[in-house]
Amino acid sequence: MRIILKTIATLSLLLILLLAGFVAAFWAPDRSVANLRERWAPPPSTFIEVAGMQVHMRDEGPRDDPSPIVLLHGTSASLHTWDGWAAGLKSTRRVIRFDLPGFGLTGPYPDNDYTVGHYAAFMHAFLDRLGVPHCVLVGNSFGGHVALVTALARPARVDRLVLIDSSGYPLAPSSIPLGFRIARLPVLNQIARVTLPRRIVEESIRNVYGDPSRVTPALLDRYFELTLREGNRQALAERLKQVPIDAITAQIPAIKVPTLILWGGRDRPIPLEAGQRFANDIVGSRLHIFPELGHVPHEEDPLQTLAVATNFLEAKFCGGQLRWVDTGAGVMPADSKMRKESVFTALLQN
């Protein structure tokens, strides 16, 4: 018995020493917004107060746009994920993007409530603060989930909806980013609040790209440094505990606004089956698949993805409805001439 106890004590000491060594090697304390702001929030970034938070945002393009485009990023991302889309849209459309609470430079909710309904309430408060009565909502991953709940809560506020590799159904991922797995583990997520190996960030990003070779050092810098924003790591752990993904499954068929669904064929966290299910459940929606792209296709290849989205955004209403030429399959091959031969070419007359 004494030998067993001695063995347990020795193993426990070794474990403590290993953990201490890990913490010492990868010590990465929180960074303040002031520390991060110069690099990650230059003009046109600004901060506005909403729901007790200083929300990091960018509002670009013509102010007379009757239906601004509001871009919502996914888990652990930031408004920078939309740089390519914003650059392509802002000359003709008002483009609003911001760091969702718990991420980027906006930081955690003061009340620690990370339920999807709370995010939807925040969305309406944010749009009210900007004086935007209605808009086009575009959301990737968790941002798509927030867009769905926002549209369900107040349908009249959402003119069109673009879902990009969106969550909303129970997940059956073929691969979960390493950072998310750690954030779900009770002991490790406590250690993760003061440590952050850059390798974990790299593996997590490479996991969501269809072509991992597109992951650059600059991209890694952004994800790594914004994860360190004070409170973000704790917020991630809380959000992953508080969001029941299947909570809105039964409500998705109630979406009636014109909807475009974009999906990366190599998405591992949310496989293509979810995109096909959205297309089946949302009447009149259209699905476009990018076979070579992953979970963040708008970031991985902004030019290709925006070309498809622009057809949808520019389509006209006819007889009170958005009408499309349909090939019959409802899916456009990614190698089509997207602007001229799209299944989303609008009918200009009844």
Tab-separated table of C-alpha atoms in Angstrom, residues 114-309:
chain	number	residue	atom	x	y	z
A	114	TYR	CA	-23.421	34.120	-23.985
A	115	THR	CA	-26.728	32.574	-25.043
A	116	VAL	CA	-27.755	33.118	-28.658
A	117	GLY	CA	-30.863	35.028	-27.603
A	118	HIS	CA	-28.650	37.489	-25.754
A	119	TYR	CA	-26.585	37.987	-28.901
A	120	ALA	CA	-29.773	38.649	-30.898
A	121	ALA	CA	-30.851	41.283	-28.348
A	122	PHE	CA	-27.394	42.839	-28.649
A	123	MET	CA	-27.751	42.896	-32.442
A	124	HIS	CA	-30.962	44.901	-32.269
A	125	ALA	CA	-29.461	47.301	-29.702
A	126	PHE	CA	-26.405	47.744	-31.943
A	127	LEU	CA	-28.504	48.479	-35.050
A	128	ASP	CA	-30.705	50.863	-33.051
A	129	ARG	CA	-27.586	52.667	-31.852
A	130	LEU	CA	-26.516	53.185	-35.483
A	131	GLY	CA	-30.005	54.172	-36.612
A	132	VAL	CA	-30.280	51.232	-39.037
A	133	PRO	CA	-33.946	50.130	-39.270
A	134	HIS	CA	-33.300	47.236	-41.647
A	135	CYS	CA	-30.344	45.625	-43.384
A	136	VAL	CA	-28.779	42.665	-45.141
A	137	LEU	CA	-27.342	40.229	-42.588
A	138	VAL	CA	-24.304	38.130	-43.521
A	139	GLY	CA	-22.978	35.625	-40.984
A	140	ASN	CA	-20.258	33.007	-40.915
A	141	SER	CA	-20.334	30.023	-38.545
A	142	PHE	CA	-21.556	31.287	-35.146
A	143	GLY	CA	-22.194	34.663	-36.806
A	144	GLY	CA	-24.653	32.875	-39.097
A	145	HIS	CA	-26.363	31.436	-36.022
A	146	VAL	CA	-26.691	34.946	-34.589
A	147	ALA	CA	-28.020	36.221	-37.930
A	148	LEU	CA	-30.666	33.477	-37.980
A	149	VAL	CA	-31.890	34.228	-34.465
A	150	THR	CA	-31.895	37.966	-35.209
A	151	ALA	CA	-34.009	37.394	-38.322
A	152	LEU	CA	-36.389	35.108	-36.435
A	153	ALA	CA	-36.834	37.660	-33.634
A	154	ARG	CA	-37.628	40.600	-35.935
A	155	PRO	CA	-38.147	39.460	-39.544
A	156	ALA	CA	-39.031	42.927	-40.825
A	157	ARG	CA	-35.552	44.144	-39.927
A	158	VAL	CA	-33.738	41.732	-42.250
A	159	ASP	CA	-34.106	42.336	-45.994
A	160	ARG	CA	-31.839	39.493	-47.135
A	161	LEU	CA	-29.783	36.847	-45.424
A	162	VAL	CA	-26.442	35.289	-46.370
A	163	LEU	CA	-25.343	32.234	-44.385
A	164	ILE	CA	-21.718	31.146	-44.788
A	165	ASP	CA	-20.907	27.751	-43.274
A	166	SER	CA	-23.382	28.630	-40.548
A	167	SER	CA	-24.144	26.778	-37.346
A	168	GLY	CA	-27.744	26.195	-36.347
A	169	TYR	CA	-28.164	22.423	-36.423
A	170	PRO	CA	-26.715	19.787	-34.077
A	171	LEU	CA	-23.073	19.432	-35.091
A	172	ALA	CA	-21.309	16.321	-36.341
A	173	PRO	CA	-17.880	17.774	-37.125
A	174	SER	CA	-15.245	15.659	-38.790
A	175	SER	CA	-12.634	17.762	-36.992
A	176	ILE	CA	-12.845	20.276	-34.133
A	177	PRO	CA	-10.162	22.997	-33.912
A	178	LEU	CA	-7.711	22.222	-31.106
A	179	GLY	CA	-8.310	25.560	-29.402
A	180	PHE	CA	-12.047	24.846	-29.102
A	181	ARG	CA	-11.397	21.395	-27.631
A	182	ILE	CA	-9.150	22.897	-24.956
A	183	ALA	CA	-11.711	25.608	-24.160
A	184	ARG	CA	-14.275	22.882	-23.360
A	185	LEU	CA	-12.064	20.969	-20.886
A	186	PRO	CA	-12.545	22.141	-17.247
A	187	VAL	CA	-8.906	21.985	-16.061
A	188	LEU	CA	-7.164	22.845	-19.304
A	189	ASN	CA	-9.385	25.840	-19.991
A	190	GLN	CA	-8.253	27.342	-16.684
A	191	ILE	CA	-4.608	26.914	-17.684
A	192	ALA	CA	-5.465	28.321	-21.115
A	193	ARG	CA	-6.476	31.620	-19.485
A	194	VAL	CA	-2.825	32.429	-18.808
A	195	THR	CA	-1.058	30.408	-21.533
A	196	LEU	CA	-1.340	30.306	-25.325
A	197	PRO	CA	1.076	28.278	-27.436
A	198	ARG	CA	1.180	29.852	-30.887
A	199	ARG	CA	1.175	26.336	-32.313
A	200	ILE	CA	-2.347	25.748	-30.971
A	201	VAL	CA	-3.595	28.871	-32.737
A	202	GLU	CA	-1.898	27.791	-35.946
A	203	GLU	CA	-3.393	24.291	-35.850
A	204	SER	CA	-6.849	25.705	-35.136
A	205	ILE	CA	-6.712	28.062	-38.139
A	206	ARG	CA	-5.225	25.473	-40.482
A	207	ASN	CA	-8.093	23.181	-39.487
A	208	VAL	CA	-10.706	25.625	-40.818
A	209	TYR	CA	-8.966	26.390	-44.123
A	210	GLY	CA	-9.551	24.183	-47.154
A	211	ASP	CA	-5.977	24.912	-48.231
A	212	PRO	CA	-3.801	25.263	-45.084
A	213	SER	CA	-0.971	26.742	-47.165
A	214	ARG	CA	-3.007	29.968	-47.301
A	215	VAL	CA	-2.517	30.484	-43.559
A	216	THR	CA	0.080	33.265	-43.362
A	217	PRO	CA	2.190	34.546	-40.439
A	218	ALA	CA	0.209	37.815	-40.538
A	219	LEU	CA	-3.052	35.894	-40.207
A	220	LEU	CA	-1.626	33.960	-37.258
A	221	ASP	CA	-0.516	37.200	-35.601
A	222	ARG	CA	-4.044	38.568	-35.785
A	223	TYR	CA	-5.782	35.534	-34.326
A	224	PHE	CA	-3.099	35.047	-31.681
A	225	GLU	CA	-3.015	38.629	-30.426
A	226	LEU	CA	-6.783	39.197	-30.424
A	227	THR	CA	-7.304	35.960	-28.485
A	228	LEU	CA	-5.148	37.562	-25.778
A	229	ARG	CA	-7.495	40.535	-25.425
A	230	GLU	CA	-8.384	40.664	-21.729
A	231	GLY	CA	-11.337	38.384	-20.966
A	232	ASN	CA	-11.604	36.720	-24.384
A	233	ARG	CA	-10.312	33.303	-23.356
A	234	GLN	CA	-12.707	33.066	-20.431
A	235	ALA	CA	-15.532	34.319	-22.664
A	236	LEU	CA	-14.832	31.545	-25.194
A	237	ALA	CA	-15.088	28.875	-22.528
A	238	GLU	CA	-18.372	30.353	-21.298
A	239	ARG	CA	-19.844	30.685	-24.797
A	240	LEU	CA	-19.078	27.081	-25.657
A	241	LYS	CA	-20.885	25.999	-22.476
A	242	GLN	CA	-23.929	28.219	-22.939
A	243	VAL	CA	-24.914	27.777	-26.581
A	244	PRO	CA	-27.123	24.742	-27.283
A	245	ILE	CA	-26.647	24.464	-31.053
A	246	ASP	CA	-29.897	22.559	-31.603
A	247	ALA	CA	-32.025	25.247	-29.896
A	248	ILE	CA	-33.238	26.835	-33.158
A	249	THR	CA	-33.364	23.766	-35.424
A	250	ALA	CA	-37.154	23.607	-35.434
A	251	GLN	CA	-37.435	27.334	-36.136
A	252	ILE	CA	-35.208	27.484	-39.228
A	253	PRO	CA	-38.068	26.700	-41.681
A	254	ALA	CA	-39.754	29.890	-40.400
A	255	ILE	CA	-37.101	32.000	-42.170
A	256	LYS	CA	-38.909	33.691	-45.068
A	257	VAL	CA	-36.447	36.362	-46.194
A	258	PRO	CA	-34.451	35.815	-49.432
A	259	THR	CA	-31.515	33.648	-48.377
A	260	LEU	CA	-28.217	32.717	-50.001
A	261	ILE	CA	-26.192	29.853	-48.521
A	262	LEU	CA	-22.454	29.670	-49.226
A	263	TRP	CA	-20.450	26.612	-48.175
A	264	GLY	CA	-16.891	25.374	-48.327
A	265	GLY	CA	-16.728	21.847	-49.680
A	266	ARG	CA	-13.792	21.123	-47.343
A	267	ASP	CA	-15.485	22.429	-44.202
A	268	ARG	CA	-14.582	20.066	-41.365
A	269	PRO	CA	-16.107	21.821	-38.300
A	270	ILE	CA	-19.543	22.108	-40.010
A	271	PRO	CA	-19.767	19.643	-42.917
A	272	LEU	CA	-21.648	20.329	-46.143
A	273	GLU	CA	-24.651	18.279	-44.994
A	274	ALA	CA	-25.637	21.233	-42.787
A	275	GLY	CA	-25.591	23.590	-45.775
A	276	GLN	CA	-27.788	21.207	-47.739
A	277	ARG	CA	-30.182	21.033	-44.817
A	278	PHE	CA	-30.420	24.833	-44.678
A	279	ALA	CA	-31.207	24.845	-48.400
A	280	ASN	CA	-33.989	22.285	-47.866
A	281	ASP	CA	-35.470	23.978	-44.787
A	282	ILE	CA	-35.456	27.625	-45.952
A	283	VAL	CA	-37.987	27.935	-48.745
A	284	GLY	CA	-36.645	29.729	-51.820
A	285	SER	CA	-33.035	29.709	-50.629
A	286	ARG	CA	-30.099	28.819	-52.872
A	287	LEU	CA	-26.920	26.944	-52.024
A	288	HIS	CA	-23.521	27.577	-53.625
A	289	ILE	CA	-20.626	25.233	-52.876
A	290	PHE	CA	-16.930	26.095	-53.178
A	291	PRO	CA	-15.325	22.628	-53.438
A	292	GLU	CA	-11.759	23.694	-52.576
A	293	LEU	CA	-12.523	26.021	-49.658
A	294	GLY	CA	-13.027	25.365	-45.956
A	295	HIS	CA	-15.033	26.713	-43.026
A	296	VAL	CA	-14.201	30.414	-43.619
A	297	PRO	CA	-14.452	30.672	-47.430
A	298	HIS	CA	-15.017	34.442	-47.348
A	299	GLU	CA	-11.632	34.869	-45.632
A	300	GLU	CA	-9.805	32.151	-47.554
A	301	ASP	CA	-10.908	33.419	-50.990
A	302	PRO	CA	-12.773	36.737	-50.728
A	303	LEU	CA	-12.808	37.419	-54.477
A	304	GLN	CA	-14.476	34.144	-55.457
A	305	THR	CA	-17.023	34.177	-52.639
A	306	LEU	CA	-17.927	37.852	-53.014
A	307	ALA	CA	-18.522	37.425	-56.751
A	308	VAL	CA	-21.299	34.952	-55.971
A	309	ALA	CA	-22.720	37.017	-53.120
